[in-house]
Coordinates of C-alpha atoms and ligand atoms in Angstrom, one line a residue:
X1286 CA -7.5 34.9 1.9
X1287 CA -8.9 38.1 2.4
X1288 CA -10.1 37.7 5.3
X1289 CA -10.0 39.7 8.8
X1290 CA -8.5 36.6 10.4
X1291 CA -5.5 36.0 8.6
X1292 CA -2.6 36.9 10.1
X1293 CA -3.9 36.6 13.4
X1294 CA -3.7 33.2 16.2
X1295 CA -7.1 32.2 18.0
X1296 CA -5.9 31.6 21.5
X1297 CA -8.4 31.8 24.9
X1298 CA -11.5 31.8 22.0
X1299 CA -9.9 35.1 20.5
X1300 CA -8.1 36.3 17.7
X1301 CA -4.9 37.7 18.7
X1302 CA -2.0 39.2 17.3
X1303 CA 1.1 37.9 17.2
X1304 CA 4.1 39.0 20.2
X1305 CA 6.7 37.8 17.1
X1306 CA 6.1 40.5 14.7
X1307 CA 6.7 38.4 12.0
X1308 CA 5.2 36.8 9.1
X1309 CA 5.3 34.0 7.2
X1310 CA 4.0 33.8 3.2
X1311 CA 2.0 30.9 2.3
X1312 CA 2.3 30.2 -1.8
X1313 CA -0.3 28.9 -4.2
X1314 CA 1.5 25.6 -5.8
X1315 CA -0.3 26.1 -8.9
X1316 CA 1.3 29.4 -9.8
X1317 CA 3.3 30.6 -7.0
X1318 CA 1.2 33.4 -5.8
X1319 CA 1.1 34.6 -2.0
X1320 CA -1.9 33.5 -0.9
X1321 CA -1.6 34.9 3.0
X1322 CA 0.7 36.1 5.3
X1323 CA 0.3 34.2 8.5
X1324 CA 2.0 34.7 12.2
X1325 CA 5.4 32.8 12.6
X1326 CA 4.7 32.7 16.5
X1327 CA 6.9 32.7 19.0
X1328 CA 7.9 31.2 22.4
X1329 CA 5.5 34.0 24.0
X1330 CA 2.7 33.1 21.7
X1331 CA 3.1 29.2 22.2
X1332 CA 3.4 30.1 26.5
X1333 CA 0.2 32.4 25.8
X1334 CA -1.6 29.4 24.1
X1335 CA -0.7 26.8 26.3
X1336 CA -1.3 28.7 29.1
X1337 CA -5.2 28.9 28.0
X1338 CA -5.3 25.4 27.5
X1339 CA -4.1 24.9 30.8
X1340 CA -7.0 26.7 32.7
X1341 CA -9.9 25.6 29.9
X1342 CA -8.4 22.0 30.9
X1343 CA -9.3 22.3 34.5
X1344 CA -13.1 22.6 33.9
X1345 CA -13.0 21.2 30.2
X1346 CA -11.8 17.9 31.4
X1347 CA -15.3 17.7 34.5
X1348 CA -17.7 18.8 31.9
X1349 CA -20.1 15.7 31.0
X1350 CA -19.2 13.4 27.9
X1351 CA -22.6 14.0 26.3
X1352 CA -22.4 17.8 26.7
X1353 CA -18.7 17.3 25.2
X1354 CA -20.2 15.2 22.2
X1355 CA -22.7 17.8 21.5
X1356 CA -20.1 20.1 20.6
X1357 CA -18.4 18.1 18.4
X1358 CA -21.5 17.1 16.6
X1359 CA -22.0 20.9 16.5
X1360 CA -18.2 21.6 14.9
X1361 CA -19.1 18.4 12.4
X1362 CA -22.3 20.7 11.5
X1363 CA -20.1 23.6 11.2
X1364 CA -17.6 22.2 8.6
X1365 CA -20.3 20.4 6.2
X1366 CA -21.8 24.5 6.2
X1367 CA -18.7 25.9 5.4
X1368 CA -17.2 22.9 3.1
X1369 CA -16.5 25.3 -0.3
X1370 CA -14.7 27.8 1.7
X1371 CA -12.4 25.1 3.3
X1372 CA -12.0 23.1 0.7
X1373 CA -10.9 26.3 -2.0
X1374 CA -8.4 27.1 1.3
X1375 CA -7.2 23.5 0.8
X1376 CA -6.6 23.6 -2.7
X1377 CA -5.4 27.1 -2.8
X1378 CA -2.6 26.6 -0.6
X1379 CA -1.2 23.2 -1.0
X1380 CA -2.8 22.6 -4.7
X1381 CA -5.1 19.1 -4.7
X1382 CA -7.7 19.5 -7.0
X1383 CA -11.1 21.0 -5.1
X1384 CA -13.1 18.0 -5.8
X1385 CA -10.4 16.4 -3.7
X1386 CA -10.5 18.8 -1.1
X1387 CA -13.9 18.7 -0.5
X1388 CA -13.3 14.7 0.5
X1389 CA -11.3 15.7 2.7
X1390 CA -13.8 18.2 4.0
X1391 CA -16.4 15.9 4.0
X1392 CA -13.9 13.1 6.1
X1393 CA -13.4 15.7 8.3
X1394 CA -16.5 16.5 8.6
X1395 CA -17.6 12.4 10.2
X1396 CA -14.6 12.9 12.3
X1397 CA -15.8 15.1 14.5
X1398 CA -19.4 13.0 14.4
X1399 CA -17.2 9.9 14.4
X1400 CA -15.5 10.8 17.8
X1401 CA -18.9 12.5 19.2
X1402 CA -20.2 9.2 19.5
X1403 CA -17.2 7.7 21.0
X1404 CA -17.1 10.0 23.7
X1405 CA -20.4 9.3 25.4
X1406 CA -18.8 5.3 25.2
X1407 CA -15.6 5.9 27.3
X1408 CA -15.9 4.1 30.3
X1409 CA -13.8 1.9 32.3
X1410 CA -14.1 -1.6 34.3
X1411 CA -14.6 -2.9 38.0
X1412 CA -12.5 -5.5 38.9
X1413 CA -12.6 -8.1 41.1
X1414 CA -10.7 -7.7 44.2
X1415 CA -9.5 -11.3 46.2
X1416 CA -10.7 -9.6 50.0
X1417 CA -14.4 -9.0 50.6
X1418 CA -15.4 -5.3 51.3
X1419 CA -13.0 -3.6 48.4
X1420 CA -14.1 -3.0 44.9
X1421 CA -12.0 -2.0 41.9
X1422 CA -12.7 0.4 39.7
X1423 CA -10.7 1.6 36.2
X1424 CA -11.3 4.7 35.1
X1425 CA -10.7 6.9 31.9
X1426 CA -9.3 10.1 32.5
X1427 CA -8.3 12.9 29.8
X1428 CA -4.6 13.3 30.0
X1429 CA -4.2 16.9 29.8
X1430 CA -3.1 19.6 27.4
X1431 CA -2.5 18.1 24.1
X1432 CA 0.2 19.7 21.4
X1433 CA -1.0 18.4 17.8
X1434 CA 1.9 18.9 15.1
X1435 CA 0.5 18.2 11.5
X1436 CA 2.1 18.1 8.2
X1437 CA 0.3 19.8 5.0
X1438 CA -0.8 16.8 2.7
X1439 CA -3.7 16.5 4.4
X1440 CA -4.0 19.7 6.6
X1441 CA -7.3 19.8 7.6
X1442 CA -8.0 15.8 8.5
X1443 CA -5.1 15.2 10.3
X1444 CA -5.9 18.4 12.7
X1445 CA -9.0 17.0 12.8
X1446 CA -8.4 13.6 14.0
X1447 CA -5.9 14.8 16.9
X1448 CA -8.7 17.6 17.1
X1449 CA -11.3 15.9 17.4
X1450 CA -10.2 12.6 19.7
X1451 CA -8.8 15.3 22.1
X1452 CA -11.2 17.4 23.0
X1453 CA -14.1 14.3 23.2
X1454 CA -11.6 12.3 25.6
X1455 CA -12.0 15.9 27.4
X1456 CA -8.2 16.9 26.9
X1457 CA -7.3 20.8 25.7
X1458 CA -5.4 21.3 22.6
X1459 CA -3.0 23.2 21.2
X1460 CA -2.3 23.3 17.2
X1461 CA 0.3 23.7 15.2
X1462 CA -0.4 23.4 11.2
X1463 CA 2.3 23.4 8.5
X1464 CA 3.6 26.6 7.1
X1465 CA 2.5 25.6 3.9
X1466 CA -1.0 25.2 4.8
X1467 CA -2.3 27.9 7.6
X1468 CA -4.8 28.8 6.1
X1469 CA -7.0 25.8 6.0
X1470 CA -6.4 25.9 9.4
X1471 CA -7.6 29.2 10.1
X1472 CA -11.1 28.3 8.4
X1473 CA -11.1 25.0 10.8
X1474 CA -10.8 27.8 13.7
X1475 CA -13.2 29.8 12.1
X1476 CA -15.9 26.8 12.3
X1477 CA -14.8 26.5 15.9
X1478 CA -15.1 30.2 16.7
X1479 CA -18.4 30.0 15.1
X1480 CA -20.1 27.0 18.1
X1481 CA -20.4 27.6 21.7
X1482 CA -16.8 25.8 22.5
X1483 CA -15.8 27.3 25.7
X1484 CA -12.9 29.5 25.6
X1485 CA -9.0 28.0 25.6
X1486 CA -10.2 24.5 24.6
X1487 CA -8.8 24.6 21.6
X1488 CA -6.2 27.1 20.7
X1489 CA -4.2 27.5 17.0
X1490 CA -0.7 29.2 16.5
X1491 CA 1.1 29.1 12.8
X1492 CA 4.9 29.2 12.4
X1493 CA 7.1 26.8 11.5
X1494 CA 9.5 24.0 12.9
X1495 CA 10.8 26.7 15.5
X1496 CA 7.4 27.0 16.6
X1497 CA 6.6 23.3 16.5
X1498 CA 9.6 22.9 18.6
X1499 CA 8.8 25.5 21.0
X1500 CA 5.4 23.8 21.7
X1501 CA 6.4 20.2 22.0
X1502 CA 9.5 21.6 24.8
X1503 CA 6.7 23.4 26.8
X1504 CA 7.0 21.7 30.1
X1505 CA 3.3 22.6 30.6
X1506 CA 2.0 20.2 27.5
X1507 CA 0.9 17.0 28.7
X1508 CA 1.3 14.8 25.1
X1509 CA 2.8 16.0 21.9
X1510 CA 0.6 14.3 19.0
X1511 CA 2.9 14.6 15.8
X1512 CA 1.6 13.7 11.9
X1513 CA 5.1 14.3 9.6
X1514 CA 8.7 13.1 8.6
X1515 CA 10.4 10.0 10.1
X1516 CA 13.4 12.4 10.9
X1517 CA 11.2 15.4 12.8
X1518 CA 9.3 12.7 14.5
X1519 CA 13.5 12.1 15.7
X1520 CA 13.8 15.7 16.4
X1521 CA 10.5 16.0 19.0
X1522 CA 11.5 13.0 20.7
X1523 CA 14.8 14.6 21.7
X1524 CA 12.9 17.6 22.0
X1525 CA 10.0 16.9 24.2
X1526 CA 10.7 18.2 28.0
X1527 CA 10.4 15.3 30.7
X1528 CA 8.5 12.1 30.1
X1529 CA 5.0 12.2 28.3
X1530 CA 3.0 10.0 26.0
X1531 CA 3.4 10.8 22.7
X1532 CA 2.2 9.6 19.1
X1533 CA 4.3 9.1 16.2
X1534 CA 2.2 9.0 12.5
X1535 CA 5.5 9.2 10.7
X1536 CA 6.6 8.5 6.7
X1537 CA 5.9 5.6 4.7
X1538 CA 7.1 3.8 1.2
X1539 CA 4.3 1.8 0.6
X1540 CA 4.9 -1.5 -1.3
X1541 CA 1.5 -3.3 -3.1
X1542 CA 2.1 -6.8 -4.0
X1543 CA 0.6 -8.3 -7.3
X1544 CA 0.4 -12.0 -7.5
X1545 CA 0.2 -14.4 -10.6
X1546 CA -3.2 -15.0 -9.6
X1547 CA -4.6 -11.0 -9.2
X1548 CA -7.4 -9.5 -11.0
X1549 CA -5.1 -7.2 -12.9
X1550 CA -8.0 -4.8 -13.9
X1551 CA -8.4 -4.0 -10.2
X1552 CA -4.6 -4.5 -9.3
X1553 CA -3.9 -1.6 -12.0
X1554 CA -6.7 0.8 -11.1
X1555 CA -5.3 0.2 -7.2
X1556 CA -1.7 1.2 -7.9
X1557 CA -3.6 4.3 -10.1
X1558 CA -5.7 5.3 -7.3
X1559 CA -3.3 5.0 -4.3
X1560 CA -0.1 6.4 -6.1
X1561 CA -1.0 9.3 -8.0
X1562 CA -4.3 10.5 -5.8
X1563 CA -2.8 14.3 -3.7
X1564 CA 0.0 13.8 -6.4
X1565 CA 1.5 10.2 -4.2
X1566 CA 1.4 13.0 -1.4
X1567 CA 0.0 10.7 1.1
X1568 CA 1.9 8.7 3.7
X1569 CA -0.1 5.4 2.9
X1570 CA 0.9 6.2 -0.8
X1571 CA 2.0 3.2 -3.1
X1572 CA 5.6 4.4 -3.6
X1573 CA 6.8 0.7 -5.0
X1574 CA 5.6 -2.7 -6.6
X1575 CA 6.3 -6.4 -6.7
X1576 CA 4.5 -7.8 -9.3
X1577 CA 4.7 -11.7 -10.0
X1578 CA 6.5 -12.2 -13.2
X1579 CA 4.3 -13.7 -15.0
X1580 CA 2.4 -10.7 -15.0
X1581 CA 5.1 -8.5 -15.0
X1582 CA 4.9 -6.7 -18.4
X1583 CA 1.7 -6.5 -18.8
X1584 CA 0.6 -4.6 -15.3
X1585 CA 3.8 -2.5 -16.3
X1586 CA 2.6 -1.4 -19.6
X1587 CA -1.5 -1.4 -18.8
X1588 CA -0.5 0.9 -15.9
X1589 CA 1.9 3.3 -17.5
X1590 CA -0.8 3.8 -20.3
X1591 CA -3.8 4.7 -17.7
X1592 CA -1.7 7.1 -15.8
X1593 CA -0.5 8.9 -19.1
X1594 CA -4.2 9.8 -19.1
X1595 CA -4.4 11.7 -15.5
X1596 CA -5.5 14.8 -16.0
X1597 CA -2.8 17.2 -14.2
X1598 CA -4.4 20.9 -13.8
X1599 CA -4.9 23.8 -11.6
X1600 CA -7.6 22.2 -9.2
X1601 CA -8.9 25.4 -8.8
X1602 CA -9.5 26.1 -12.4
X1603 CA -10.2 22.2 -13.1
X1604 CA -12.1 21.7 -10.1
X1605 CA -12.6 17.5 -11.1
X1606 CA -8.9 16.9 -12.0
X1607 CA -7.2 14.3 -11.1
X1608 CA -4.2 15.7 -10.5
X1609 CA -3.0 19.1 -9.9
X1610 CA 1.1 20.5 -8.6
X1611 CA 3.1 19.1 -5.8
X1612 CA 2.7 20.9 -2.8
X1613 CA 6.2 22.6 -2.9
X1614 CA 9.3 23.2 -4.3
X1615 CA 11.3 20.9 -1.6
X1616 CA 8.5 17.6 -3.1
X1617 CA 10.0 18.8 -6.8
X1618 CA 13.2 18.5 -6.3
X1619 CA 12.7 15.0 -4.6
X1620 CA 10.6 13.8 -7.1
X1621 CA 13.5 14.8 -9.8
X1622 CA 16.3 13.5 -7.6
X1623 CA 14.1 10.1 -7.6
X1624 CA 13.5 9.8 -11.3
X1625 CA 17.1 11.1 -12.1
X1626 CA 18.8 8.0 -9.7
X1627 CA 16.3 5.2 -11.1
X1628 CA 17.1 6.4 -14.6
X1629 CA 20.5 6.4 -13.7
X1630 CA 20.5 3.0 -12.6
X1631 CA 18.8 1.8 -15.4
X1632 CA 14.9 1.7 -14.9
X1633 CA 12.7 2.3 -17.8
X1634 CA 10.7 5.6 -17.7
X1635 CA 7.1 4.4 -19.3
X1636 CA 5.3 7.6 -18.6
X1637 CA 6.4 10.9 -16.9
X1638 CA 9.5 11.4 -16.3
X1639 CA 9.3 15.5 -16.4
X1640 CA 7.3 18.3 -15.7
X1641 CA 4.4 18.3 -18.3
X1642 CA 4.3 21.4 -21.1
X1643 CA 2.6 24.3 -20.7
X1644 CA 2.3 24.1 -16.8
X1645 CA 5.7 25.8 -16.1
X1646 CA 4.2 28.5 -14.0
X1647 CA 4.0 25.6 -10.5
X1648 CA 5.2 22.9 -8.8
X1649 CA 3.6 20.1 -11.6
X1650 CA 5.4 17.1 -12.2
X1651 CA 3.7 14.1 -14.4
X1652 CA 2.9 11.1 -13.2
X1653 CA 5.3 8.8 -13.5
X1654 CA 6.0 5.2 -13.7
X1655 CA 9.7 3.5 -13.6
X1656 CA 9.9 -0.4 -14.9
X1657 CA 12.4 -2.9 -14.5
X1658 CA 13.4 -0.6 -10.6
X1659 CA 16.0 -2.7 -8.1
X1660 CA 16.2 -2.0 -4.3
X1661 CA 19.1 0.0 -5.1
X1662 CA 17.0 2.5 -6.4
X1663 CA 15.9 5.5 -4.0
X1664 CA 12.1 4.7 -5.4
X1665 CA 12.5 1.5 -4.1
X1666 CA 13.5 2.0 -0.1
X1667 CA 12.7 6.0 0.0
X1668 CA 9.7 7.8 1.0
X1669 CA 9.5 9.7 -2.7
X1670 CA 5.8 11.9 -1.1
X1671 CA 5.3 12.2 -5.1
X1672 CA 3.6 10.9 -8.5
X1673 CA 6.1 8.7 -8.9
X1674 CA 6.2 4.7 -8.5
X1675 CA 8.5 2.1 -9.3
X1676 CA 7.8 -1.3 -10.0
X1677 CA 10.1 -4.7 -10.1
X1678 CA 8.8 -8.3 -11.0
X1679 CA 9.3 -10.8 -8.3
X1680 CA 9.6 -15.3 -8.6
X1681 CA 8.4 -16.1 -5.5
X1682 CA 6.5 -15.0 -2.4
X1683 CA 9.2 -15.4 -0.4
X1684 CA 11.2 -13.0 -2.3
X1685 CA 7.7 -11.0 -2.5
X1686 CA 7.7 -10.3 1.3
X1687 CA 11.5 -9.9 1.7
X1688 CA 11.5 -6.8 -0.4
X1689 CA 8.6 -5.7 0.7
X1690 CA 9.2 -5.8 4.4
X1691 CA 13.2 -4.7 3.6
X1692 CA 12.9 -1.0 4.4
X1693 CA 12.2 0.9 7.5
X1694 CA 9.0 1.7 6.4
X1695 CA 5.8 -0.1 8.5
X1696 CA 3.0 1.9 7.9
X1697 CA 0.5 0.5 4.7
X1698 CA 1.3 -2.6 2.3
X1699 CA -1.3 -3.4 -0.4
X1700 CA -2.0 -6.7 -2.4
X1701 CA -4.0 -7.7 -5.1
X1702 CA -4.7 -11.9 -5.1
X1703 CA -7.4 -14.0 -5.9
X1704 CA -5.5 -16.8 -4.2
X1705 CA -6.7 -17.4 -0.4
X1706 CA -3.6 -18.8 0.7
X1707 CA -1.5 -15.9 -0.2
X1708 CA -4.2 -13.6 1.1
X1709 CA -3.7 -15.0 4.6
X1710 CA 0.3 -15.5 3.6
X1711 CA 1.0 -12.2 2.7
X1712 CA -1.5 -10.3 5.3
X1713 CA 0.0 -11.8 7.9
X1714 CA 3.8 -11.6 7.3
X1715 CA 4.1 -7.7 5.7
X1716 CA 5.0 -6.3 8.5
X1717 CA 3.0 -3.1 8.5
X1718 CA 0.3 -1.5 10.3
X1719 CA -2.0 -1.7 8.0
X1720 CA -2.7 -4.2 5.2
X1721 CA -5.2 -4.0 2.6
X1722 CA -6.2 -6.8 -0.5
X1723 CA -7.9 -6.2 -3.3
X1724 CA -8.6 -2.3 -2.1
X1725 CA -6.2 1.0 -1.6
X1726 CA -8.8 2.2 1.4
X1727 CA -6.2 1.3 4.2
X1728 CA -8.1 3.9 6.4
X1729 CA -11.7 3.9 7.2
X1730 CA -12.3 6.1 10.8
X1731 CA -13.4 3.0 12.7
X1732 CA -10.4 1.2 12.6
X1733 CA -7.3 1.6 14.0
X1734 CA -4.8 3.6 11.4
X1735 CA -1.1 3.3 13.2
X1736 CA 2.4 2.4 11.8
X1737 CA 4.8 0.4 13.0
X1738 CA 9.2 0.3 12.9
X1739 CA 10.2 3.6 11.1
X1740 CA 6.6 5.1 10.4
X1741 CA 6.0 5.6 14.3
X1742 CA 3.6 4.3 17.0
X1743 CA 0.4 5.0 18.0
X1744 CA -3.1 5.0 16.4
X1745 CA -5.4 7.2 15.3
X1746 CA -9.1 6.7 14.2
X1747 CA -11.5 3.9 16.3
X1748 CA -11.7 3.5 19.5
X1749 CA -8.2 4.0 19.7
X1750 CA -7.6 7.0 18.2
X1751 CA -9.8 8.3 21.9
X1752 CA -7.9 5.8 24.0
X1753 CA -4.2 7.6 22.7
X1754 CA -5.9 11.5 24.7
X1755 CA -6.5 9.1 28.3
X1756 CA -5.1 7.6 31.1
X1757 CA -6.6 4.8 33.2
X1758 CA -6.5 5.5 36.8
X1759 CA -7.0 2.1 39.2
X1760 CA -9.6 3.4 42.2
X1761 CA -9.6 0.8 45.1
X1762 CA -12.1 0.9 47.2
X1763 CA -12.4 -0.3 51.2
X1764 CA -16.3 0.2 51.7
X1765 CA -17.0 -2.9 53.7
X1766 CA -20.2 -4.3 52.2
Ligands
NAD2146 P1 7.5 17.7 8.4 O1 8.0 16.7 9.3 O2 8.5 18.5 7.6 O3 6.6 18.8 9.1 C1 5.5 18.3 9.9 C2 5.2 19.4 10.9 O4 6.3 19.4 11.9 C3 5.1 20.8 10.4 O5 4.0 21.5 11.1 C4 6.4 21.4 10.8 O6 6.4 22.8 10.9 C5 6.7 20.8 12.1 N1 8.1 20.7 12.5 C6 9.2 20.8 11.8 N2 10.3 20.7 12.6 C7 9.9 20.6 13.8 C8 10.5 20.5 15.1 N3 11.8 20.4 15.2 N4 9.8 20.4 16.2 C9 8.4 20.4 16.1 N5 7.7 20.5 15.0 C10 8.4 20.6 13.8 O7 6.5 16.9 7.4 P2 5.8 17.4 6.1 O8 6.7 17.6 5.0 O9 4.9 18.6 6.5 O10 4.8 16.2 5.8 C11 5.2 15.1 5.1 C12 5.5 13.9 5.9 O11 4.4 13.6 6.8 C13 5.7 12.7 5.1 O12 6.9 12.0 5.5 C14 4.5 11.8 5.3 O13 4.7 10.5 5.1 C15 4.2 12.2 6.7 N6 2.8 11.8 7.0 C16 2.5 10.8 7.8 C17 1.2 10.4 8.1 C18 0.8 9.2 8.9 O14 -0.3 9.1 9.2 N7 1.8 8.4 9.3 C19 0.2 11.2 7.5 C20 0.5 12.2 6.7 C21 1.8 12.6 6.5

């Protein structure tokens, strides 16, 4: 970036320099370039923020839904004006192809419509009271000052969501986006900046976990919303000071179940789409799959010989590729330590297996499918976050949904069948928060999107995603009448 704004934090509608001093350097995956040096705020920056999202919050929170909507509807506008330049931020920082990016621009983008709309349908109930002369009411209220943690697979839409939900349920926010992908983040602000938002509504500091830790102990934050790892999702709850709501979007390891009766044109182009897509960098992510085995050797070998075809590249330079690097050298070395164990315990490597040739200079790493895998096998009960999938046949559905449901993991299964019974069978005993058969879509914004066991609690997207930023409040009236 070589913009004005980088290295700076937008707090109270400014940008601000940072009280720490220091910097942190955000690479380009694709050949380890500094792209920017951003603030690694401190515990005076995150006070200073908070403390502007405590005073917007006390008018923010009285200012009529419909007036709130319009400036959502006016960020939305914002984004879809200034999609290249967010989505080139995307891809230059964390390294998803830019056709990719602008997807996630463009999902962004309906969020903040989405949750425009919503806000001018919160209201709450009257309820019937068992004395004449007293009427109950239920109302909606904002909860407060929000603190959004997000991860960097997806760093502008899951900002957006918590963004978004917050600010129409009339709750402030404060933002904390992954060192690896600021910058993204910065442009988001930039759109912000840009509307009539009132000042201290929404506020954005970058740093790391200190600084993600010093926000989520501020006794002043009313609900810590956290996208990331199962074990920092650990870490805030210990962290967080007193009792507040929080919500939990933690890790996955995905299973998809094929049956004997699947459409394996479909199955195949699923486990494709929904394993190697952001390089398997997505929580919902296929990571593993059970196919019946019947049709065990044939998905195995149809799928290894598609993905040998992905297109890995520079998504800057090969705007429509379908690949391009993992976001960082941490993912690398998983991904290695993955393929290295499976190998070790015996699983065939049909395609991948290494880094591909002449794309030494980043993070790349070829997609990869593992045959014959047991449970043993980290790729089988791990969260791997990378191009890699294992796959094991299976005899029975029984067995099917045993393995399936046998790690901690509860956020997305997937199943291709043709049969109705197993449809019903299998959707309703995987034991995950979100099932989808015969697609890989297991989020669409009017749904609920939550995970259960290990991957967290709480939901974002729908009506619910507004619901997790309010409070009811039971008002019981004596009037008489
Ligand atoms: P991460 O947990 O390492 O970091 C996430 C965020 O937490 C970052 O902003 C980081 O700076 C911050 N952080 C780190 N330590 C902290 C602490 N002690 N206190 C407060 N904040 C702290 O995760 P990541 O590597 O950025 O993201 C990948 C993970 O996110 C994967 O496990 C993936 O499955 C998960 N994820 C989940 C969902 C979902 O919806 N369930 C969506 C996307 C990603």
């Amino acid at each position: 970036m070589t913009d004005q704004r980088t290295g700076r934090l937008y707090i109270n509608g400014n940008w601000v320099d940072s009280a720490s001093g220091r910097l942190l350097s955000v690479h380009n995956p694709a050949n380890l370039e500094v792209v920017a040096e951003v603030p690694d705020s401190d515990e005076r920056d995150v006070d200073r923020a908070v403390a502007a999202a405590c005073r917007a919050f006390e008018s923010w929170r009285w200012v009529n839904p419909s007036v709130r909507a319009g400036h959502l509807h006016a960020i939305g506008q914002r984004i879809a004006e200034s999609e290249r330049a967010l989505a080139e931020s995307i891809t230059r920082e964390m390294g998803k192809p830019l056709s990719e990016a602008l997807g996630e621009v463009r999902k962004l983008a309906k969020a903040f419509h989405f949750y425009a709309e919503e806000t001018t349908r919160t209201f709450g109930a009257i309820v019937p009271n068992e004395e004449d002369g007293f009427t109950s009411l239920v109302e909606r209220e904002p909860i407060g000052v929000v603190a959004a943690i997000s991860p960097w697979n997806y760093p502008l839409e899951l900002i957006g969501w918590k963004l978004a939900a917050s600010l129409g349920a009339g709750c402030t926010i404060v933002v904390k986006p992954s060192e690896y992908t600021p910058t993204s983040a910065i442009e988001l602000f930039a759109c912000l900046a840009a509307t009539d938002l009132p000042a201290g509504v929404a506020n954005l500091v970058t740093g790391a976990g200190e600084t993600g830790r010093a926000l989520v102990a501020h006794p002043a934050v009313n609900k810590v919303a956290f996208t990331g790892s199962s074990d920092t999702g650990a870490a805030i709850v210990k962290t967080v000071s007193g009792v507040k709501p929080m919500s939990m979007e933690l890790g996955g390891n995905c299973p998809m179940i094929v049956t004997e009766h699947a459409d394996l044109t479909g199955a195949v182009n699923g486990a494709l789409r929904r394993s190697f897509r952001n390089a398997g960098q997505i929580c919902i992510a296929i990571n593993r799959v059970y196919v019946h085995a019947s049709r065990y050797e044939e998905f195995v070998q149809r799928l290894a010989s598609a993905a040998e075809d992905l297109v890995v590249a520079d998504g800057l330079v090969k705007e429509d590729a379908d690949m391009g690097p993992v976001a960082n050298a941490e993912i690398l070395q998983k991904v290695e330590r993955h393929v290295d164990d499976a190998r070790a315990k015996g699983a065939r490597v049909l395609c991948g297996g290494q880094r591909p040739a002449g794309l030494e200079s980043g993070y790349f790493y070829a997609p990869t499918v593992l045959a014959d895998c047991t449970q043993d096998m980290l790729v089988m009960h791990e969260e791997t976050f990378g191009p890699v999938l294992g796959v094991a046949a299976y005899r029975s559905l029984d067995e099917a949904v045993e393995l399936a449901n046998s790690t901690p993991a509860g956020l997305a299964a997937y199943v291709y069948t043709e049969n109705l019974t197993a449809t019903f069978a299998l959707g309703r005993r995987l034991d995950f928060g979100n099932v989808a058969v015969n697609n890989v879509d297991a989020g669409i914004i009017n749904a609920p999107y939550g995970g259960r066991k290990g991957s967290g609690y709480g939901y974002e997207h729908g009506r619910e995603g507004l619901d997790g930023y309010l409070q009811l409040k039971h008002l019981r009236i004596r009037h008489g009448a």
